[in-house]
PDB file of C-alpha atoms in Angstrom:
ATOM      1  CA  UNK A 217      73.784  55.955 -35.745  1.00  0.00           C
ATOM      2  CA  UNK A 218      73.224  59.361 -37.295  1.00  0.00           C
ATOM      3  CA  UNK A 219      69.650  60.283 -38.134  1.00  0.00           C
ATOM      4  CA  UNK A 220      68.492  62.353 -41.089  1.00  0.00           C
ATOM      5  CA  UNK A 221      67.487  65.348 -38.896  1.00  0.00           C
ATOM      6  CA  UNK A 222      70.967  65.288 -37.338  1.00  0.00           C
ATOM      7  CA  UNK A 223      72.628  65.322 -40.765  1.00  0.00           C
ATOM      8  CA  UNK A 224      70.368  68.169 -41.908  1.00  0.00           C
ATOM      9  CA  UNK A 225      71.228  70.171 -38.785  1.00  0.00           C
ATOM     10  CA  UNK A 226      74.941  69.646 -39.419  1.00  0.00           C
ATOM     11  CA  UNK A 227      74.687  70.762 -43.043  1.00  0.00           C
ATOM     12  CA  UNK A 228      72.623  73.786 -42.001  1.00  0.00           C
ATOM     13  CA  UNK A 229      75.175  74.693 -39.348  1.00  0.00           C
ATOM     14  CA  UNK A 230      78.010  74.446 -41.878  1.00  0.00           C
ATOM     15  CA  UNK A 231      76.125  76.721 -44.281  1.00  0.00           C
ATOM     16  CA  UNK A 232      75.603  79.259 -41.498  1.00  0.00           C
ATOM     17  CA  UNK A 233      79.266  79.007 -40.503  1.00  0.00           C
ATOM     18  CA  UNK A 234      80.319  79.713 -44.087  1.00  0.00           C
ATOM     19  CA  UNK A 235      78.359  82.974 -44.113  1.00  0.00           C
ATOM     20  CA  UNK A 236      79.930  83.838 -40.755  1.00  0.00           C
ATOM     21  CA  UNK A 237      83.341  83.124 -42.268  1.00  0.00           C
ATOM     22  CA  UNK A 238      82.587  85.373 -45.261  1.00  0.00           C
ATOM     23  CA  UNK A 239      81.770  88.224 -42.872  1.00  0.00           C
ATOM     24  CA  UNK A 240      84.819  87.591 -40.703  1.00  0.00           C
ATOM     25  CA  UNK A 241      87.153  87.650 -43.719  1.00  0.00           C
ATOM     26  CA  UNK A 242      85.376  90.747 -45.148  1.00  0.00           C
ATOM     27  CA  UNK A 243      84.774  88.838 -48.399  1.00  0.00           C
ATOM     28  CA  UNK A 244      81.028  89.479 -48.138  1.00  0.00           C
ATOM     29  CA  UNK A 245      81.614  93.234 -48.063  1.00  0.00           C
ATOM     30  CA  UNK A 246      84.221  93.165 -50.844  1.00  0.00           C
ATOM     31  CA  UNK A 247      81.827  91.396 -53.226  1.00  0.00           C
ATOM     32  CA  UNK A 248      78.947  93.616 -52.144  1.00  0.00           C
ATOM     33  CA  UNK A 249      81.128  96.659 -52.828  1.00  0.00           C
ATOM     34  CA  UNK A 250      81.776  95.441 -56.380  1.00  0.00           C
ATOM     35  CA  UNK A 251      78.019  95.030 -56.838  1.00  0.00           C
ATOM     36  CA  UNK A 252      77.408  98.583 -55.623  1.00  0.00           C
ATOM     37  CA  UNK A 253      80.026  99.932 -58.053  1.00  0.00           C
ATOM     38  CA  UNK A 254      78.442  98.040 -60.955  1.00  0.00           C
ATOM     39  CA  UNK A 255      74.967  99.214 -59.923  1.00  0.00           C
ATOM     40  CA  UNK A 256      76.143 102.824 -59.745  1.00  0.00           C
ATOM     41  CA  UNK A 257      77.675 102.510 -63.208  1.00  0.00           C
ATOM     42  CA  UNK A 258      74.420 101.126 -64.609  1.00  0.00           C
ATOM     43  CA  UNK A 259      72.477 103.966 -63.001  1.00  0.00           C
ATOM     44  CA  UNK A 260      74.536 106.363 -65.111  1.00  0.00           C
ATOM     45  CA  UNK A 261      73.735 104.682 -68.452  1.00  0.00           C
ATOM     46  CA  UNK A 262      71.434 106.426 -70.904  1.00  0.00           C
ATOM     47  CA  UNK A 263      70.455 105.090 -74.321  1.00  0.00           C
ATOM     48  CA  UNK A 264      68.500 106.586 -77.196  1.00  0.00           C
ATOM     49  CA  UNK A 265      67.739 105.678 -80.789  1.00  0.00           C
ATOM     50  CA  UNK A 266      65.611 103.629 -83.137  1.00  0.00           C
ATOM     51  CA  UNK A 267      66.317 100.357 -84.987  1.00  0.00           C
ATOM     52  CA  UNK A 268      68.282 100.612 -88.212  1.00  0.00           C
ATOM     53  CA  UNK A 269      66.279 100.225 -91.396  1.00  0.00           C
ATOM     54  CA  UNK A 270      66.863  96.973 -93.214  1.00  0.00           C
ATOM     55  CA  UNK A 271      69.021  96.881 -96.302  1.00  0.00           C
ATOM     56  CA  UNK A 272      66.864  96.305 -99.424  1.00  0.00           C
ATOM     57  CA  UNK A 273      69.017  93.329-100.412  1.00  0.00           C
ATOM     58  CA  UNK A 274      67.951  91.567 -97.211  1.00  0.00           C
ATOM     59  CA  UNK A 275      64.318  91.582 -98.307  1.00  0.00           C
ATOM     60  CA  UNK A 276      63.112  89.038 -99.198  1.00  0.00           C
ATOM     61  CA  UNK A 277      66.485  87.262 -99.253  1.00  0.00           C
ATOM     62  CA  UNK A 278      70.167  88.007 -98.755  1.00  0.00           C
ATOM     63  CA  UNK A 279      71.825  88.591-102.127  1.00  0.00           C
ATOM     64  CA  UNK A 280      75.508  87.879-102.902  1.00  0.00           C
ATOM     65  CA  UNK A 281      77.792  90.912-103.090  1.00  0.00           C
ATOM     66  CA  UNK A 282      78.377  90.567-106.852  1.00  0.00           C
ATOM     67  CA  UNK A 283      74.690  90.282-107.714  1.00  0.00           C
ATOM     68  CA  UNK A 284      73.506  93.172-109.963  1.00  0.00           C
ATOM     69  CA  UNK A 285      70.445  93.725-107.778  1.00  0.00           C
ATOM     70  CA  UNK A 286      72.667  93.866-104.674  1.00  0.00           C
ATOM     71  CA  UNK A 287      74.919  96.494-106.280  1.00  0.00           C
ATOM     72  CA  UNK A 288      71.888  98.536-107.249  1.00  0.00           C
ATOM     73  CA  UNK A 289      70.533  98.272-103.708  1.00  0.00           C
ATOM     74  CA  UNK A 290      73.901  99.274-102.236  1.00  0.00           C
ATOM     75  CA  UNK A 291      73.992 102.415-104.352  1.00  0.00           C
ATOM     76  CA  UNK A 292      70.488 103.428-103.290  1.00  0.00           C
ATOM     77  CA  UNK A 293      70.705 102.465 -99.598  1.00  0.00           C
ATOM     78  CA  UNK A 294      70.917 105.235 -97.020  1.00  0.00           C
ATOM     79  CA  UNK A 295      70.808 103.768 -93.501  1.00  0.00           C
ATOM     80  CA  UNK A 296      68.565 105.448 -90.981  1.00  0.00           C
ATOM     81  CA  UNK A 297      68.202 104.790 -87.294  1.00  0.00           C
ATOM     82  CA  UNK A 298      70.797 104.014 -84.689  1.00  0.00           C
ATOM     83  CA  UNK A 299      71.339 106.065 -81.586  1.00  0.00           C
ATOM     84  CA  UNK A 300      73.603 107.121 -78.762  1.00  0.00           C
ATOM     85  CA  UNK A 301      74.692 105.702 -75.432  1.00  0.00           C
ATOM     86  CA  UNK A 302      76.038 107.832 -72.599  1.00  0.00           C
ATOM     87  CA  UNK A 303      78.040 106.410 -69.702  1.00  0.00           C
ATOM     88  CA  UNK A 304      79.125 107.853 -66.385  1.00  0.00           C
ATOM     89  CA  UNK A 305      76.067 110.128 -66.071  1.00  0.00           C
ATOM     90  CA  UNK A 306      76.857 111.825 -69.379  1.00  0.00           C
ATOM     91  CA  UNK A 307      80.667 111.944 -69.170  1.00  0.00           C
ATOM     92  CA  UNK A 308      81.177 109.596 -72.125  1.00  0.00           C
ATOM     93  CA  UNK A 309      79.124 109.394 -75.317  1.00  0.00           C
ATOM     94  CA  UNK A 310      79.110 106.515 -77.782  1.00  0.00           C
ATOM     95  CA  UNK A 311      77.366 106.259 -81.130  1.00  0.00           C
ATOM     96  CA  UNK A 312      75.493 102.987 -81.507  1.00  0.00           C
ATOM     97  CA  UNK A 313      74.053 101.420 -84.666  1.00  0.00           C
ATOM     98  CA  UNK A 314      71.276  99.818 -82.668  1.00  0.00           C
ATOM     99  CA  UNK A 315      68.092 100.677 -80.854  1.00  0.00           C
ATOM    100  CA  UNK A 316      67.655 101.630 -77.190  1.00  0.00           C
ATOM    101  CA  UNK A 317      66.669  98.053 -76.438  1.00  0.00           C
ATOM    102  CA  UNK A 318      69.860  96.672 -77.991  1.00  0.00           C
ATOM    103  CA  UNK A 319      71.974  99.228 -76.134  1.00  0.00           C
ATOM    104  CA  UNK A 320      70.674  98.026 -72.771  1.00  0.00           C
ATOM    105  CA  UNK A 321      71.134  94.375 -73.701  1.00  0.00           C
ATOM    106  CA  UNK A 322      74.697  95.168 -74.798  1.00  0.00           C
ATOM    107  CA  UNK A 323      75.495  96.532 -71.324  1.00  0.00           C
ATOM    108  CA  UNK A 324      73.823  93.519 -69.711  1.00  0.00           C
ATOM    109  CA  UNK A 325      75.819  91.140 -71.903  1.00  0.00           C
ATOM    110  CA  UNK A 326      79.067  92.740 -70.803  1.00  0.00           C
ATOM    111  CA  UNK A 327      78.171  92.841 -67.133  1.00  0.00           C
ATOM    112  CA  UNK A 328      76.733  89.341 -66.729  1.00  0.00           C
ATOM    113  CA  UNK A 329      78.080  87.463 -69.748  1.00  0.00           C
ATOM    114  CA  UNK A 330      81.663  88.740 -69.688  1.00  0.00           C
ATOM    115  CA  UNK A 331      82.564  90.452 -66.401  1.00  0.00           C
ATOM    116  CA  UNK A 332      80.540  88.276 -64.008  1.00  0.00           C
ATOM    117  CA  UNK A 333      80.555  84.977 -65.916  1.00  0.00           C
ATOM    118  CA  UNK A 334      84.307  85.038 -66.579  1.00  0.00           C
ATOM    119  CA  UNK A 335      86.095  87.538 -64.354  1.00  0.00           C
ATOM    120  CA  UNK A 336      83.546  87.289 -61.535  1.00  0.00           C
ATOM    121  CA  UNK A 337      83.504  83.491 -61.405  1.00  0.00           C
ATOM    122  CA  UNK A 338      87.303  83.258 -61.508  1.00  0.00           C
ATOM    123  CA  UNK A 339      87.675  85.871 -58.766  1.00  0.00           C
ATOM    124  CA  UNK A 340      85.054  84.097 -56.655  1.00  0.00           C
ATOM    125  CA  UNK A 341      86.934  80.811 -57.073  1.00  0.00           C
ATOM    126  CA  UNK A 342      90.164  82.531 -56.065  1.00  0.00           C
ATOM    127  CA  UNK A 343      88.663  84.339 -53.069  1.00  0.00           C
ATOM    128  CA  UNK A 344      86.735  81.340 -51.701  1.00  0.00           C
ATOM    129  CA  UNK A 345      89.535  78.808 -52.245  1.00  0.00           C
ATOM    130  CA  UNK A 346      90.707  79.252 -48.664  1.00  0.00           C
ATOM    131  CA  UNK A 347      87.363  78.453 -47.020  1.00  0.00           C
ATOM    132  CA  UNK A 348      87.778  74.671 -47.033  1.00  0.00           C
ATOM    133  CA  UNK A 349      91.539  74.506 -46.251  1.00  0.00           C
ATOM    134  CA  UNK A 350      90.973  76.792 -43.252  1.00  0.00           C
ATOM    135  CA  UNK A 351      88.119  74.565 -42.115  1.00  0.00           C
ATOM    136  CA  UNK A 352      90.289  71.436 -42.548  1.00  0.00           C
ATOM    137  CA  UNK A 353      93.018  72.704 -40.209  1.00  0.00           C
ATOM    138  CA  UNK A 354      93.312  70.192 -37.305  1.00  0.00           C
ATOM    139  CA  UNK A 355      92.567  72.795 -34.647  1.00  0.00           C
ATOM    140  CA  UNK A 356      89.351  73.756 -36.449  1.00  0.00           C
ATOM    141  CA  UNK A 357      87.959  70.436 -37.643  1.00  0.00           C
ATOM    142  CA  UNK A 358      88.740  68.181 -34.687  1.00  0.00           C
ATOM    143  CA  UNK A 359      86.090  69.927 -32.607  1.00  0.00           C
ATOM    144  CA  UNK A 360      83.469  69.042 -35.209  1.00  0.00           C
ATOM    145  CA  UNK A 361      84.774  65.504 -35.673  1.00  0.00           C
ATOM    146  CA  UNK A 362      84.198  64.871 -31.976  1.00  0.00           C
ATOM    147  CA  UNK A 363      80.477  65.424 -32.467  1.00  0.00           C
ATOM    148  CA  UNK A 364      78.136  62.618 -33.653  1.00  0.00           C
ATOM    149  CA  UNK A 365      77.886  63.774 -37.255  1.00  0.00           C
ATOM    150  CA  UNK A 366      79.035  61.890 -40.364  1.00  0.00           C
ATOM    151  CA  UNK A 367      82.013  63.397 -42.103  1.00  0.00           C
ATOM    152  CA  UNK A 368      80.205  63.746 -45.414  1.00  0.00           C
ATOM    153  CA  UNK A 369      77.856  66.334 -43.909  1.00  0.00           C
ATOM    154  CA  UNK A 370      80.831  68.549 -43.048  1.00  0.00           C
ATOM    155  CA  UNK A 371      82.220  68.630 -46.600  1.00  0.00           C
ATOM    156  CA  UNK A 372      78.817  68.847 -48.284  1.00  0.00           C
ATOM    157  CA  UNK A 373      77.668  71.512 -45.842  1.00  0.00           C
ATOM    158  CA  UNK A 374      80.759  73.625 -46.447  1.00  0.00           C
ATOM    159  CA  UNK A 375      80.414  73.225 -50.213  1.00  0.00           C
ATOM    160  CA  UNK A 376      76.726  74.194 -50.139  1.00  0.00           C
ATOM    161  CA  UNK A 377      77.517  77.120 -47.870  1.00  0.00           C
ATOM    162  CA  UNK A 378      80.043  78.575 -50.311  1.00  0.00           C
ATOM    163  CA  UNK A 379      77.781  77.987 -53.328  1.00  0.00           C
ATOM    164  CA  UNK A 380      74.806  79.601 -51.555  1.00  0.00           C
ATOM    165  CA  UNK A 381      76.997  82.538 -50.544  1.00  0.00           C
ATOM    166  CA  UNK A 382      78.016  83.078 -54.178  1.00  0.00           C
ATOM    167  CA  UNK A 383      74.378  82.576 -55.269  1.00  0.00           C
ATOM    168  CA  UNK A 384      73.325  85.394 -52.933  1.00  0.00           C
ATOM    169  CA  UNK A 385      76.013  87.642 -54.377  1.00  0.00           C
ATOM    170  CA  UNK A 386      74.894  86.721 -57.911  1.00  0.00           C
ATOM    171  CA  UNK A 387      71.289  87.660 -57.097  1.00  0.00           C
ATOM    172  CA  UNK A 388      72.425  90.978 -55.611  1.00  0.00           C
ATOM    173  CA  UNK A 389      74.672  91.725 -58.618  1.00  0.00           C
ATOM    174  CA  UNK A 390      72.146  90.824 -61.311  1.00  0.00           C
ATOM    175  CA  UNK A 391      69.236  92.333 -59.406  1.00  0.00           C
ATOM    176  CA  UNK A 392      71.070  95.580 -58.652  1.00  0.00           C
ATOM    177  CA  UNK A 393      72.330  96.144 -62.195  1.00  0.00           C
ATOM    178  CA  UNK A 394      68.972  95.107 -63.716  1.00  0.00           C
ATOM    179  CA  UNK A 395      67.071  97.512 -61.477  1.00  0.00           C
ATOM    180  CA  UNK A 396      69.521 100.375 -62.070  1.00  0.00           C
ATOM    181  CA  UNK A 397      69.459  99.917 -65.855  1.00  0.00           C
ATOM    182  CA  UNK A 398      65.680  99.652 -65.882  1.00  0.00           C
ATOM    183  CA  UNK A 399      65.190 102.821 -63.856  1.00  0.00           C
ATOM    184  CA  UNK A 400      67.810 104.700 -65.893  1.00  0.00           C
ATOM    185  CA  UNK A 401      66.655 103.662 -69.361  1.00  0.00           C
ATOM    186  CA  UNK A 402      63.090 102.407 -69.012  1.00  0.00           C
ATOM    187  CA  UNK A 403      64.116  99.120 -70.661  1.00  0.00           C
ATOM    188  CA  UNK A 404      63.470  95.952 -68.641  1.00  0.00           C
ATOM    189  CA  UNK A 405      64.723  92.556 -69.823  1.00  0.00           C
ATOM    190  CA  UNK A 406      63.520  89.577 -67.807  1.00  0.00           C
ATOM    191  CA  UNK A 407      65.940  87.348 -69.749  1.00  0.00           C
ATOM    192  CA  UNK A 408      68.808  89.034 -67.894  1.00  0.00           C
ATOM    193  CA  UNK A 409      67.855  87.013 -64.800  1.00  0.00           C
ATOM    194  CA  UNK A 410      68.903  83.818 -66.600  1.00  0.00           C
ATOM    195  CA  UNK A 411      72.413  84.922 -65.643  1.00  0.00           C
ATOM    196  CA  UNK A 412      71.791  83.999 -61.980  1.00  0.00           C
ATOM    197  CA  UNK A 413      71.386  80.197 -62.350  1.00  0.00           C
ATOM    198  CA  UNK A 414      74.091  80.101 -65.020  1.00  0.00           C
ATOM    199  CA  UNK A 415      76.561  81.948 -62.785  1.00  0.00           C
ATOM    200  CA  UNK A 416      75.749  79.641 -59.861  1.00  0.00           C
ATOM    201  CA  UNK A 417      76.154  76.504 -62.001  1.00  0.00           C
ATOM    202  CA  UNK A 418      79.392  77.829 -63.501  1.00  0.00           C
ATOM    203  CA  UNK A 419      80.842  78.566 -60.059  1.00  0.00           C
ATOM    204  CA  UNK A 420      79.453  75.446 -58.376  1.00  0.00           C
ATOM    205  CA  UNK A 421      80.909  73.098 -60.976  1.00  0.00           C
ATOM    206  CA  UNK A 422      84.435  74.443 -60.602  1.00  0.00           C
ATOM    207  CA  UNK A 423      84.192  74.923 -56.852  1.00  0.00           C
ATOM    208  CA  UNK A 424      83.660  71.163 -56.603  1.00  0.00           C
ATOM    209  CA  UNK A 425      87.150  70.829 -58.111  1.00  0.00           C
ATOM    210  CA  UNK A 426      88.435  73.355 -55.570  1.00  0.00           C
ATOM    211  CA  UNK A 427      86.834  71.319 -52.780  1.00  0.00           C
ATOM    212  CA  UNK A 428      88.530  68.139 -53.968  1.00  0.00           C
ATOM    213  CA  UNK A 429      91.932  69.859 -54.164  1.00  0.00           C
ATOM    214  CA  UNK A 430      91.403  71.385 -50.720  1.00  0.00           C
ATOM    215  CA  UNK A 431      90.614  68.004 -49.155  1.00  0.00           C
ATOM    216  CA  UNK A 432      93.453  66.254 -50.990  1.00  0.00           C
ATOM    217  CA  UNK A 433      96.150  68.832 -50.217  1.00  0.00           C
ATOM    218  CA  UNK A 434      94.775  71.128 -47.465  1.00  0.00           C
ATOM    219  CA  UNK A 435      96.487  73.930 -49.392  1.00  0.00           C
ATOM    220  CA  UNK A 436      94.772  77.192 -50.318  1.00  0.00           C
ATOM    221  CA  UNK A 437      97.347  77.860 -53.041  1.00  0.00           C
ATOM    222  CA  UNK A 438      96.777  74.483 -54.700  1.00  0.00           C
ATOM    223  CA  UNK A 439      92.990  74.792 -54.403  1.00  0.00           C
ATOM    224  CA  UNK A 440      93.020  78.301 -55.890  1.00  0.00           C
ATOM    225  CA  UNK A 441      95.487  78.042 -58.726  1.00  0.00           C
ATOM    226  CA  UNK A 442      94.787  74.386 -59.459  1.00  0.00           C
ATOM    227  CA  UNK A 443      91.128  75.254 -60.045  1.00  0.00           C
ATOM    228  CA  UNK A 444      92.006  78.233 -62.250  1.00  0.00           C
ATOM    229  CA  UNK A 445      94.352  76.056 -64.323  1.00  0.00           C
ATOM    230  CA  UNK A 446      91.657  73.407 -64.623  1.00  0.00           C
ATOM    231  CA  UNK A 447      89.203  76.103 -65.817  1.00  0.00           C
ATOM    232  CA  UNK A 448      91.636  77.108 -68.563  1.00  0.00           C
ATOM    233  CA  UNK A 449      91.981  73.461 -69.643  1.00  0.00           C
ATOM    234  CA  UNK A 450      88.192  73.035 -69.772  1.00  0.00           C
ATOM    235  CA  UNK A 451      87.814  76.229 -71.788  1.00  0.00           C
ATOM    236  CA  UNK A 452      90.454  75.032 -74.277  1.00  0.00           C
ATOM    237  CA  UNK A 453      88.868  71.561 -74.619  1.00  0.00           C
ATOM    238  CA  UNK A 454      85.433  73.142 -75.062  1.00  0.00           C
ATOM    239  CA  UNK A 455      86.627  75.484 -77.832  1.00  0.00           C
ATOM    240  CA  UNK A 456      88.753  72.856 -79.566  1.00  0.00           C
ATOM    241  CA  UNK A 457      85.923  70.328 -79.614  1.00  0.00           C
ATOM    242  CA  UNK A 458      83.494  72.790 -81.196  1.00  0.00           C
ATOM    243  CA  UNK A 459      86.021  74.000 -83.743  1.00  0.00           C
ATOM    244  CA  UNK A 460      86.995  70.503 -84.908  1.00  0.00           C
ATOM    245  CA  UNK A 461      83.399  69.247 -84.837  1.00  0.00           C
ATOM    246  CA  UNK A 462      82.288  72.105 -87.065  1.00  0.00           C
ATOM    247  CA  UNK A 463      85.345  71.933 -89.370  1.00  0.00           C
ATOM    248  CA  UNK A 464      86.855  68.429 -89.038  1.00  0.00           C
ATOM    249  CA  UNK A 465      90.393  68.262 -90.493  1.00  0.00           C
ATOM    250  CA  UNK A 466      91.118  65.488 -92.951  1.00  0.00           C
ATOM    251  CA  UNK A 467      94.110  64.157 -91.001  1.00  0.00           C
ATOM    252  CA  UNK A 468      92.305  63.837 -87.649  1.00  0.00           C
ATOM    253  CA  UNK A 469      92.249  60.187 -86.610  1.00  0.00           C
ATOM    254  CA  UNK A 470      89.144  58.491 -85.272  1.00  0.00           C
ATOM    255  CA  UNK A 471      90.866  57.801 -81.950  1.00  0.00           C
ATOM    256  CA  UNK A 472      91.789  61.468 -81.498  1.00  0.00           C
ATOM    257  CA  UNK A 473      88.262  62.544 -82.408  1.00  0.00           C
ATOM    258  CA  UNK A 474      86.741  60.098 -79.917  1.00  0.00           C
ATOM    259  CA  UNK A 475      89.164  61.173 -77.181  1.00  0.00           C
ATOM    260  CA  UNK A 476      88.308  64.838 -77.727  1.00  0.00           C
ATOM    261  CA  UNK A 477      84.586  64.089 -77.701  1.00  0.00           C
ATOM    262  CA  UNK A 478      84.963  62.108 -74.468  1.00  0.00           C
ATOM    263  CA  UNK A 479      86.902  64.980 -72.897  1.00  0.00           C
ATOM    264  CA  UNK A 480      84.229  67.438 -73.949  1.00  0.00           C
ATOM    265  CA  UNK A 481      81.367  65.439 -72.452  1.00  0.00           C
ATOM    266  CA  UNK A 482      83.210  64.507 -69.246  1.00  0.00           C
ATOM    267  CA  UNK A 483      84.689  67.909 -68.381  1.00  0.00           C
ATOM    268  CA  UNK A 484      82.742  71.076 -67.481  1.00  0.00           C
ATOM    269  CA  UNK A 485      81.851  73.376 -70.365  1.00  0.00           C
ATOM    270  CA  UNK A 486      82.378  77.087 -69.549  1.00  0.00           C
ATOM    271  CA  UNK A 487      82.028  78.148 -73.204  1.00  0.00           C
ATOM    272  CA  UNK A 488      78.631  76.472 -73.481  1.00  0.00           C
ATOM    273  CA  UNK A 489      77.371  78.150 -70.304  1.00  0.00           C
ATOM    274  CA  UNK A 490      78.321  81.546 -71.726  1.00  0.00           C
ATOM    275  CA  UNK A 491      76.634  80.660 -75.012  1.00  0.00           C
ATOM    276  CA  UNK A 492      73.366  79.812 -73.249  1.00  0.00           C
ATOM    277  CA  UNK A 493      73.237  83.298 -71.721  1.00  0.00           C
ATOM    278  CA  UNK A 494      74.167  84.852 -75.080  1.00  0.00           C
ATOM    279  CA  UNK A 495      71.208  83.158 -76.743  1.00  0.00           C
ATOM    280  CA  UNK A 496      68.809  83.884 -73.857  1.00  0.00           C
ATOM    281  CA  UNK A 497      69.614  87.582 -74.110  1.00  0.00           C
ATOM    282  CA  UNK A 498      69.207  87.585 -77.893  1.00  0.00           C
ATOM    283  CA  UNK A 499      72.671  89.095 -78.197  1.00  0.00           C
ATOM    284  CA  UNK A 500      73.161  87.979 -81.800  1.00  0.00           C
ATOM    285  CA  UNK A 501      71.322  91.155 -82.859  1.00  0.00           C
ATOM    286  CA  UNK A 502      74.192  93.380 -81.715  1.00  0.00           C
ATOM    287  CA  UNK A 503      77.242  91.267 -80.849  1.00  0.00           C
ATOM    288  CA  UNK A 504      79.260  88.387 -82.251  1.00  0.00           C
ATOM    289  CA  UNK A 505      79.283  85.024 -80.522  1.00  0.00           C
ATOM    290  CA  UNK A 506      82.430  83.001 -79.850  1.00  0.00           C
ATOM    291  CA  UNK A 507      83.229  81.814 -83.427  1.00  0.00           C
ATOM    292  CA  UNK A 508      83.832  78.180 -82.447  1.00  0.00           C
ATOM    293  CA  UNK A 509      80.505  77.925 -80.632  1.00  0.00           C
ATOM    294  CA  UNK A 510      78.699  79.694 -83.459  1.00  0.00           C
ATOM    295  CA  UNK A 511      80.113  77.243 -86.007  1.00  0.00           C
ATOM    296  CA  UNK A 512      79.189  74.309 -83.769  1.00  0.00           C
ATOM    297  CA  UNK A 513      75.597  75.557 -83.537  1.00  0.00           C
ATOM    298  CA  UNK A 514      75.406  75.968 -87.302  1.00  0.00           C
ATOM    299  CA  UNK A 515      76.106  72.257 -87.850  1.00  0.00           C
ATOM    300  CA  UNK A 516      73.239  71.503 -85.458  1.00  0.00           C
ATOM    301  CA  UNK A 517      75.102  69.425 -82.869  1.00  0.00           C
ATOM    302  CA  UNK A 518      74.937  71.727 -79.843  1.00  0.00           C
ATOM    303  CA  UNK A 519      72.757  70.430 -76.996  1.00  0.00           C
ATOM    304  CA  UNK A 520      72.767  73.062 -74.221  1.00  0.00           C
ATOM    305  CA  UNK A 521      70.564  71.056 -71.849  1.00  0.00           C
ATOM    306  CA  UNK A 522      72.844  68.021 -71.965  1.00  0.00           C
ATOM    307  CA  UNK A 523      75.853  70.300 -71.696  1.00  0.00           C
ATOM    308  CA  UNK A 524      74.620  71.741 -68.398  1.00  0.00           C
ATOM    309  CA  UNK A 525      73.605  68.296 -67.103  1.00  0.00           C
ATOM    310  CA  UNK A 526      77.015  66.800 -67.915  1.00  0.00           C
ATOM    311  CA  UNK A 527      78.769  69.686 -66.140  1.00  0.00           C
ATOM    312  CA  UNK A 528      76.596  69.275 -63.033  1.00  0.00           C
ATOM    313  CA  UNK A 529      77.204  65.505 -62.976  1.00  0.00           C
ATOM    314  CA  UNK A 530      80.944  66.136 -63.157  1.00  0.00           C
ATOM    315  CA  UNK A 531      80.669  68.445 -60.129  1.00  0.00           C
ATOM    316  CA  UNK A 532      78.699  65.807 -58.226  1.00  0.00           C
ATOM    317  CA  UNK A 533      81.398  63.237 -59.006  1.00  0.00           C
ATOM    318  CA  UNK A 534      84.200  65.524 -57.832  1.00  0.00           C
ATOM    319  CA  UNK A 535      82.332  66.316 -54.616  1.00  0.00           C
ATOM    320  CA  UNK A 536      81.760  62.598 -54.017  1.00  0.00           C
ATOM    321  CA  UNK A 537      85.503  61.944 -54.396  1.00  0.00           C
ATOM    322  CA  UNK A 538      86.254  64.783 -51.957  1.00  0.00           C
ATOM    323  CA  UNK A 539      83.824  63.282 -49.435  1.00  0.00           C
ATOM    324  CA  UNK A 540      85.444  59.858 -49.846  1.00  0.00           C
ATOM    325  CA  UNK A 541      88.929  61.326 -49.305  1.00  0.00           C
ATOM    326  CA  UNK A 542      87.811  63.211 -46.194  1.00  0.00           C
ATOM    327  CA  UNK A 543      86.077  60.138 -44.795  1.00  0.00           C
ATOM    328  CA  UNK A 544      89.358  58.242 -44.464  1.00  0.00           C
ATOM    329  CA  UNK A 545      91.545  61.212 -43.492  1.00  0.00           C
ATOM    330  CA  UNK A 546      93.439  60.910 -40.229  1.00  0.00           C
ATOM    331  CA  UNK A 547      93.592  63.703 -37.653  1.00  0.00           C
TER     332      UNK A 547
END
């Protein structure tokens, strides 16, 4: 009978082995190199400027375009403020209609909310897809199966190892770019660190799907591209649900509406995770949100906390299925 300390030791060993595997495959250094490039880029950012003055028609209320007072205000309004952003240590200059603070948050939004949260997560899923299939090769796993450790600790340990590896890379990426931007511009945004748990949740949810595909097929190709295809499906369901919930078509049947709602709540929600970071950074002051999510928020039905919880529960379910499949696998 396996004791709790034995299971903990097995999981810990699997986590350590995953980091060893990341070093052996050079993946650790590849991802660290990307972080260093991003940090260097951020060190070369400079921003200057002051907030734009408000349009008179916005005080005390927003007036319609054809209102006589609005037309009078338009004729008299001369905008002041704005600024400039330089990139590449002064090689490129961009005029910005926002303040220094907004300029820094704009760079942070692109780095964490677009590059890391979309491109970074997808690349991480692609690059780590081979970790479990390589571990499941008979010549590799039979040695571990001979030891007195339950099979579930092997799968869970490997999963946790990969997620913790990506979490470390997320901390290094966010921390490096945050520090470089702060030192370069003098603007420090603590909200930028919200990107770390969101990136880890985003990756962890979809890596659970990769783990299931790896156990079911033992194929790196299936685990990699199957997970990417599943991500695209989840993104489409997420966007479609928000769009139809905010603007329900007259010919949409109740059954179709219920099916779409069920799909939204069951499947992971990559659009919602991006929207949480968008709101945490206060990006609405200088950038447009995904229109479907914005419309969904306007109708007052968005529940970000439940969205994250549902995504995490889906990941737990997929990991449980992977463990069950591995438990009865013959070697």
